[in-house]
């Protein structure tokens, strides 16, 4: 991947992308200063502030309408992300970690990518390129109270209402979005994890490494299988506890 990051160039089929507001969650002064410098050097990125604890994140994101959070892995807090999503904010999280921390610490937060220590501008630009590629495949609305998402599929931009999504199926680098009233699924160039960022977490749940389902459209559950219309979706072993807990809460 090239390390050039030119957001001044319009993306094919999309209007010019505006500034992306960034905040840094880091209690290491040297590293936070380094990230601030990298953000300042990168076109279309704007430094909106920093904090040294997870407790300050909600106020900083909402007051500055932050698009990207550079978040030290030691300070991650899933409760903050849940609160942000409930308020309609879906920032992209870039986790700062070394290799050992990345392997050892499990997180429930939807981390878009990891920026490994020691920090370097080359690694920073590579991570920003991932974001640019991601944003070029969809219109990503990270401050929303709307009930739909726009996705790019082949040569079209399709508006998909959340209430119409039955389930999503991951196919390596693609996701099939199965929509009621539509014979064929919508195919978009987002992997399942990336596409999951766009879905309201209170309405959709990942039940298998290859499937996300709409709780609204589940017809029945039997023998660790979910029935949605004629489709039978398996429940993966690592997803069972969370899924059945949600079912119990709604019983």
mmCIF file of C-alpha atoms in Angstrom:
data_model
loop_
_atom_site.group_PDB
_atom_site.id
_atom_site.type_symbol
_atom_site.label_atom_id
_atom_site.label_comp_id
_atom_site.label_asym_id
_atom_site.label_seq_id
_atom_site.Cartn_x
_atom_site.Cartn_y
_atom_site.Cartn_z
ATOM 1 C CA UNK A 1 0.000 0.000 0.000
ATOM 2 C CA UNK A 2 1.297 3.444 -0.865
ATOM 3 C CA UNK A 3 2.107 5.763 2.033
ATOM 4 C CA UNK A 4 0.763 8.796 0.203
ATOM 5 C CA UNK A 5 -2.403 10.099 1.818
ATOM 6 C CA UNK A 6 -4.046 12.707 -0.391
ATOM 7 C CA UNK A 7 -7.552 13.500 0.776
ATOM 8 C CA UNK A 8 -7.468 16.637 -1.384
ATOM 9 C CA UNK A 9 -8.303 14.356 -4.308
ATOM 10 C CA UNK A 10 -12.044 13.662 -4.595
ATOM 11 C CA UNK A 11 -13.035 10.004 -4.400
ATOM 12 C CA UNK A 12 -14.590 8.547 -7.498
ATOM 13 C CA UNK A 13 -18.354 8.847 -7.374
ATOM 14 C CA UNK A 14 -18.359 10.899 -4.156
ATOM 15 C CA UNK A 15 -18.207 14.575 -3.270
ATOM 16 C CA UNK A 16 -15.062 16.043 -1.711
ATOM 17 C CA UNK A 17 -14.680 14.662 1.805
ATOM 18 C CA UNK A 18 -14.580 17.270 4.568
ATOM 19 C CA UNK A 19 -12.233 17.506 7.497
ATOM 20 C CA UNK A 20 -12.085 14.544 9.861
ATOM 21 C CA UNK A 21 -11.966 15.661 13.487
ATOM 22 C CA UNK A 22 -9.546 13.638 15.624
ATOM 23 C CA UNK A 23 -9.115 13.271 19.372
ATOM 24 C CA UNK A 24 -6.344 11.505 21.266
ATOM 25 C CA UNK A 25 -6.898 9.422 24.421
ATOM 26 C CA UNK A 26 -3.401 8.992 25.810
ATOM 27 C CA UNK A 27 -1.771 9.541 29.220
ATOM 28 C CA UNK A 28 1.745 9.428 27.767
ATOM 29 C CA UNK A 29 2.649 13.056 27.033
ATOM 30 C CA UNK A 30 5.322 12.191 24.485
ATOM 31 C CA UNK A 31 3.034 9.905 22.481
ATOM 32 C CA UNK A 32 0.071 12.306 22.551
ATOM 33 C CA UNK A 33 2.347 15.109 21.285
ATOM 34 C CA UNK A 34 3.612 12.835 18.527
ATOM 35 C CA UNK A 35 0.064 11.955 17.424
ATOM 36 C CA UNK A 36 -0.929 15.628 17.466
ATOM 37 C CA UNK A 37 2.033 16.376 15.195
ATOM 38 C CA UNK A 38 1.124 13.530 12.789
ATOM 39 C CA UNK A 39 -2.486 14.740 12.598
ATOM 40 C CA UNK A 40 -1.314 18.280 11.845
ATOM 41 C CA UNK A 41 0.901 17.015 9.008
ATOM 42 C CA UNK A 42 -1.875 15.004 7.336
ATOM 43 C CA UNK A 43 -4.291 16.617 4.841
ATOM 44 C CA UNK A 44 -7.966 16.676 5.842
ATOM 45 C CA UNK A 45 -7.279 15.734 9.469
ATOM 46 C CA UNK A 46 -7.981 18.173 12.289
ATOM 47 C CA UNK A 47 -6.780 17.821 15.886
ATOM 48 C CA UNK A 48 -9.756 18.503 18.174
ATOM 49 C CA UNK A 49 -8.272 17.738 21.572
ATOM 50 C CA UNK A 50 -6.846 15.132 23.904
ATOM 51 C CA UNK A 51 -7.668 13.559 27.227
ATOM 52 C CA UNK A 52 -5.871 11.260 29.619
ATOM 53 C CA UNK A 53 -8.717 9.003 30.746
ATOM 54 C CA UNK A 54 -11.736 7.213 29.304
ATOM 55 C CA UNK A 55 -14.002 9.246 31.561
ATOM 56 C CA UNK A 56 -13.405 12.367 29.468
ATOM 57 C CA UNK A 57 -14.011 10.724 26.075
ATOM 58 C CA UNK A 58 -17.788 11.137 25.842
ATOM 59 C CA UNK A 59 -17.724 14.888 26.439
ATOM 60 C CA UNK A 60 -14.807 15.398 24.054
ATOM 61 C CA UNK A 61 -16.367 13.362 21.223
ATOM 62 C CA UNK A 62 -19.785 14.973 21.516
ATOM 63 C CA UNK A 63 -18.548 18.546 21.941
ATOM 64 C CA UNK A 64 -16.145 18.339 18.974
ATOM 65 C CA UNK A 65 -18.174 15.823 16.931
ATOM 66 C CA UNK A 66 -15.049 13.699 16.609
ATOM 67 C CA UNK A 67 -14.760 11.324 13.652
ATOM 68 C CA UNK A 68 -11.614 9.438 14.733
ATOM 69 C CA UNK A 69 -10.379 8.462 18.204
ATOM 70 C CA UNK A 70 -6.721 7.516 18.675
ATOM 71 C CA UNK A 71 -7.110 5.500 21.892
ATOM 72 C CA UNK A 72 -4.361 3.931 24.008
ATOM 73 C CA UNK A 73 -5.285 0.279 24.570
ATOM 74 C CA UNK A 74 -4.650 0.625 28.311
ATOM 75 C CA UNK A 75 -7.401 3.258 28.577
ATOM 76 C CA UNK A 76 -10.130 1.569 26.530
ATOM 77 C CA UNK A 77 -13.596 1.446 28.099
ATOM 78 C CA UNK A 78 -16.464 -0.317 26.355
ATOM 79 C CA UNK A 79 -19.068 1.491 28.488
ATOM 80 C CA UNK A 80 -18.035 4.789 26.925
ATOM 81 C CA UNK A 81 -18.499 3.405 23.401
ATOM 82 C CA UNK A 82 -21.922 2.005 24.281
ATOM 83 C CA UNK A 83 -22.928 5.424 25.628
ATOM 84 C CA UNK A 84 -21.684 7.142 22.458
ATOM 85 C CA UNK A 85 -23.631 4.760 20.211
ATOM 86 C CA UNK A 86 -26.772 5.275 22.279
ATOM 87 C CA UNK A 87 -26.343 9.019 21.702
ATOM 88 C CA UNK A 88 -25.952 8.471 17.942
ATOM 89 C CA UNK A 89 -22.143 8.820 17.655
ATOM 90 C CA UNK A 90 -20.080 6.222 15.762
ATOM 91 C CA UNK A 91 -16.452 7.406 15.698
ATOM 92 C CA UNK A 92 -13.723 5.307 14.107
ATOM 93 C CA UNK A 93 -11.458 3.886 16.836
ATOM 94 C CA UNK A 94 -7.736 3.483 16.167
ATOM 95 C CA UNK A 95 -6.145 1.582 19.041
ATOM 96 C CA UNK A 96 -2.570 2.436 20.123
ATOM 97 C CA UNK A 97 -0.725 -0.676 21.326
ATOM 98 C CA UNK A 98 2.440 -2.687 21.057
ATOM 99 C CA UNK A 99 2.309 -6.225 19.676
ATOM 100 C CA UNK A 100 2.195 -7.881 23.092
ATOM 101 C CA UNK A 101 -0.630 -5.628 24.315
ATOM 102 C CA UNK A 102 -2.596 -6.297 21.147
ATOM 103 C CA UNK A 103 -2.289 -10.060 21.644
ATOM 104 C CA UNK A 104 -2.947 -10.075 25.392
ATOM 105 C CA UNK A 105 -5.772 -7.579 25.888
ATOM 106 C CA UNK A 106 -9.226 -8.556 24.720
ATOM 107 C CA UNK A 107 -11.607 -5.709 23.994
ATOM 108 C CA UNK A 108 -15.316 -5.573 23.248
ATOM 109 C CA UNK A 109 -14.889 -2.223 21.514
ATOM 110 C CA UNK A 110 -15.190 -2.220 17.717
ATOM 111 C CA UNK A 111 -11.580 -1.305 16.902
ATOM 112 C CA UNK A 112 -11.177 -0.306 13.264
ATOM 113 C CA UNK A 113 -7.400 -0.773 13.225
ATOM 114 C CA UNK A 114 -4.326 -0.913 15.463
ATOM 115 C CA UNK A 115 -1.491 1.602 15.353
ATOM 116 C CA UNK A 116 1.500 -0.209 16.756
ATOM 117 C CA UNK A 117 4.145 1.275 18.998
ATOM 118 C CA UNK A 118 6.754 2.600 18.560
ATOM 119 C CA UNK A 119 4.775 5.222 16.633
ATOM 120 C CA UNK A 120 6.080 6.296 13.266
ATOM 121 C CA UNK A 121 4.668 8.647 10.654
ATOM 122 C CA UNK A 122 4.895 5.874 8.047
ATOM 123 C CA UNK A 123 2.682 3.583 10.152
ATOM 124 C CA UNK A 124 0.329 6.472 10.843
ATOM 125 C CA UNK A 125 -0.130 7.184 7.124
ATOM 126 C CA UNK A 126 -0.669 3.497 6.395
ATOM 127 C CA UNK A 127 -3.479 3.429 8.967
ATOM 128 C CA UNK A 128 -4.997 6.610 7.508
ATOM 129 C CA UNK A 129 -4.971 4.969 4.078
ATOM 130 C CA UNK A 130 -7.100 2.141 5.495
ATOM 131 C CA UNK A 131 -9.623 4.729 6.638
ATOM 132 C CA UNK A 132 -9.570 6.464 3.264
ATOM 133 C CA UNK A 133 -10.146 3.150 1.462
ATOM 134 C CA UNK A 134 -12.966 2.353 3.869
ATOM 135 C CA UNK A 135 -14.657 5.719 3.373
ATOM 136 C CA UNK A 136 -14.313 5.396 -0.396
ATOM 137 C CA UNK A 137 -16.547 2.297 -0.434
ATOM 138 C CA UNK A 138 -19.484 3.747 1.447
ATOM 139 C CA UNK A 139 -21.012 6.930 2.723
ATOM 140 C CA UNK A 140 -20.205 6.505 6.384
ATOM 141 C CA UNK A 141 -22.397 8.598 8.679
ATOM 142 C CA UNK A 142 -20.838 8.561 12.139
ATOM 143 C CA UNK A 143 -23.161 11.123 13.782
ATOM 144 C CA UNK A 144 -26.631 9.902 13.104
ATOM 145 C CA UNK A 145 -30.090 9.479 14.387
ATOM 146 C CA UNK A 146 -31.322 8.421 10.964
ATOM 147 C CA UNK A 147 -32.827 5.026 10.220
ATOM 148 C CA UNK A 148 -30.838 4.109 7.136
ATOM 149 C CA UNK A 149 -27.372 3.804 5.652
ATOM 150 C CA UNK A 150 -26.067 4.417 2.129
ATOM 151 C CA UNK A 151 -23.863 1.661 0.712
ATOM 152 C CA UNK A 152 -21.901 1.470 -2.500
ATOM 153 C CA UNK A 153 -22.729 -1.654 -4.515
ATOM 154 C CA UNK A 154 -21.133 -2.095 -7.935
ATOM 155 C CA UNK A 155 -21.937 1.140 -9.789
ATOM 156 C CA UNK A 156 -24.758 2.314 -7.550
ATOM 157 C CA UNK A 157 -25.186 3.967 -4.177
ATOM 158 C CA UNK A 158 -28.123 2.246 -2.499
ATOM 159 C CA UNK A 159 -30.126 3.518 0.451
ATOM 160 C CA UNK A 160 -30.859 0.685 2.865
ATOM 161 C CA UNK A 161 -33.311 1.083 5.735
ATOM 162 C CA UNK A 162 -32.245 -0.662 8.942
ATOM 163 C CA UNK A 163 -35.782 -1.958 9.453
ATOM 164 C CA UNK A 164 -35.565 -3.829 6.131
ATOM 165 C CA UNK A 165 -32.282 -5.661 6.817
ATOM 166 C CA UNK A 166 -32.917 -9.329 7.647
ATOM 167 C CA UNK A 167 -29.312 -10.432 8.124
ATOM 168 C CA UNK A 168 -25.823 -9.829 6.774
ATOM 169 C CA UNK A 169 -23.428 -12.504 5.566
ATOM 170 C CA UNK A 170 -19.664 -11.996 5.399
ATOM 171 C CA UNK A 171 -17.766 -13.248 2.350
ATOM 172 C CA UNK A 172 -14.075 -12.439 2.928
ATOM 173 C CA UNK A 173 -13.730 -8.790 1.833
ATOM 174 C CA UNK A 174 -17.420 -8.426 0.952
ATOM 175 C CA UNK A 175 -20.718 -8.388 2.818
ATOM 176 C CA UNK A 176 -24.057 -9.579 1.473
ATOM 177 C CA UNK A 177 -26.938 -7.524 2.896
ATOM 178 C CA UNK A 178 -30.172 -9.507 2.769
ATOM 179 C CA UNK A 179 -33.132 -7.139 2.604
ATOM 180 C CA UNK A 180 -36.827 -7.979 2.807
ATOM 181 C CA UNK A 181 -38.729 -7.543 -0.439
ATOM 182 C CA UNK A 182 -35.544 -7.929 -2.488
ATOM 183 C CA UNK A 183 -34.863 -11.195 -4.315
ATOM 184 C CA UNK A 184 -31.066 -10.806 -4.411
ATOM 185 C CA UNK A 185 -28.817 -9.542 -1.592
ATOM 186 C CA UNK A 186 -26.912 -6.264 -1.891
ATOM 187 C CA UNK A 187 -23.184 -6.927 -2.237
ATOM 188 C CA UNK A 188 -20.833 -4.273 -0.864
ATOM 189 C CA UNK A 189 -17.047 -4.074 -0.628
ATOM 190 C CA UNK A 190 -16.877 -3.989 3.176
ATOM 191 C CA UNK A 191 -15.941 -6.947 5.296
ATOM 192 C CA UNK A 192 -18.489 -7.966 7.917
ATOM 193 C CA UNK A 193 -16.650 -6.325 10.808
ATOM 194 C CA UNK A 194 -16.404 -2.991 8.998
ATOM 195 C CA UNK A 195 -20.054 -3.078 7.978
ATOM 196 C CA UNK A 196 -21.119 -3.890 11.538
ATOM 197 C CA UNK A 197 -19.945 -0.401 12.588
ATOM 198 C CA UNK A 198 -22.840 1.076 10.623
ATOM 199 C CA UNK A 199 -25.591 -0.971 12.270
ATOM 200 C CA UNK A 200 -27.436 0.067 15.461
ATOM 201 C CA UNK A 201 -26.026 -2.287 18.142
ATOM 202 C CA UNK A 202 -29.351 -2.476 19.958
ATOM 203 C CA UNK A 203 -31.012 -3.974 16.861
ATOM 204 C CA UNK A 204 -28.335 -6.187 15.311
ATOM 205 C CA UNK A 205 -26.089 -8.838 16.820
ATOM 206 C CA UNK A 206 -23.244 -10.904 15.467
ATOM 207 C CA UNK A 207 -24.057 -14.582 15.996
ATOM 208 C CA UNK A 208 -21.315 -16.210 13.926
ATOM 209 C CA UNK A 209 -18.047 -15.135 12.341
ATOM 210 C CA UNK A 210 -19.968 -14.941 9.048
ATOM 211 C CA UNK A 211 -23.385 -13.637 10.170
ATOM 212 C CA UNK A 212 -25.042 -10.625 11.766
ATOM 213 C CA UNK A 213 -28.799 -10.877 12.312
ATOM 214 C CA UNK A 214 -31.614 -8.421 12.946
ATOM 215 C CA UNK A 215 -33.281 -9.214 16.264
ATOM 216 C CA UNK A 216 -36.535 -7.861 14.836
ATOM 217 C CA UNK A 217 -36.658 -10.416 12.023
ATOM 218 C CA UNK A 218 -35.828 -13.608 13.953
ATOM 219 C CA UNK A 219 -38.737 -16.013 13.500
ATOM 220 C CA UNK A 220 -37.538 -18.794 15.804
ATOM 221 C CA UNK A 221 -34.478 -20.368 17.463
ATOM 222 C CA UNK A 222 -33.830 -24.098 17.800
ATOM 223 C CA UNK A 223 -30.773 -26.305 18.283
ATOM 224 C CA UNK A 224 -28.397 -23.330 18.188
ATOM 225 C CA UNK A 225 -29.824 -22.230 14.858
ATOM 226 C CA UNK A 226 -31.721 -19.053 13.966
ATOM 227 C CA UNK A 227 -34.580 -19.121 11.489
ATOM 228 C CA UNK A 228 -35.282 -15.995 9.438
ATOM 229 C CA UNK A 229 -37.796 -16.856 6.756
ATOM 230 C CA UNK A 230 -36.342 -19.825 4.877
ATOM 231 C CA UNK A 231 -32.770 -19.059 5.947
ATOM 232 C CA UNK A 232 -31.160 -21.105 8.724
ATOM 233 C CA UNK A 233 -28.252 -19.308 10.414
ATOM 234 C CA UNK A 234 -25.866 -21.130 12.796
ATOM 235 C CA UNK A 235 -24.940 -19.662 16.174
ATOM 236 C CA UNK A 236 -21.170 -19.831 16.659
ATOM 237 C CA UNK A 237 -19.794 -21.197 19.931
ATOM 238 C CA UNK A 238 -17.987 -17.958 20.806
ATOM 239 C CA UNK A 239 -21.169 -15.915 20.247
ATOM 240 C CA UNK A 240 -23.673 -18.101 22.122
ATOM 241 C CA UNK A 241 -23.422 -16.514 25.571
ATOM 242 C CA UNK A 242 -23.971 -12.937 24.376
ATOM 243 C CA UNK A 243 -26.769 -13.959 22.019
ATOM 244 C CA UNK A 244 -28.759 -15.984 24.538
ATOM 245 C CA UNK A 245 -28.302 -13.290 27.173
ATOM 246 C CA UNK A 246 -29.941 -10.770 24.843
ATOM 247 C CA UNK A 247 -32.733 -13.249 24.094
ATOM 248 C CA UNK A 248 -33.285 -13.708 27.836
ATOM 249 C CA UNK A 249 -33.447 -9.937 28.372
ATOM 250 C CA UNK A 250 -36.177 -9.741 25.730
ATOM 251 C CA UNK A 251 -38.171 -12.722 26.994
#
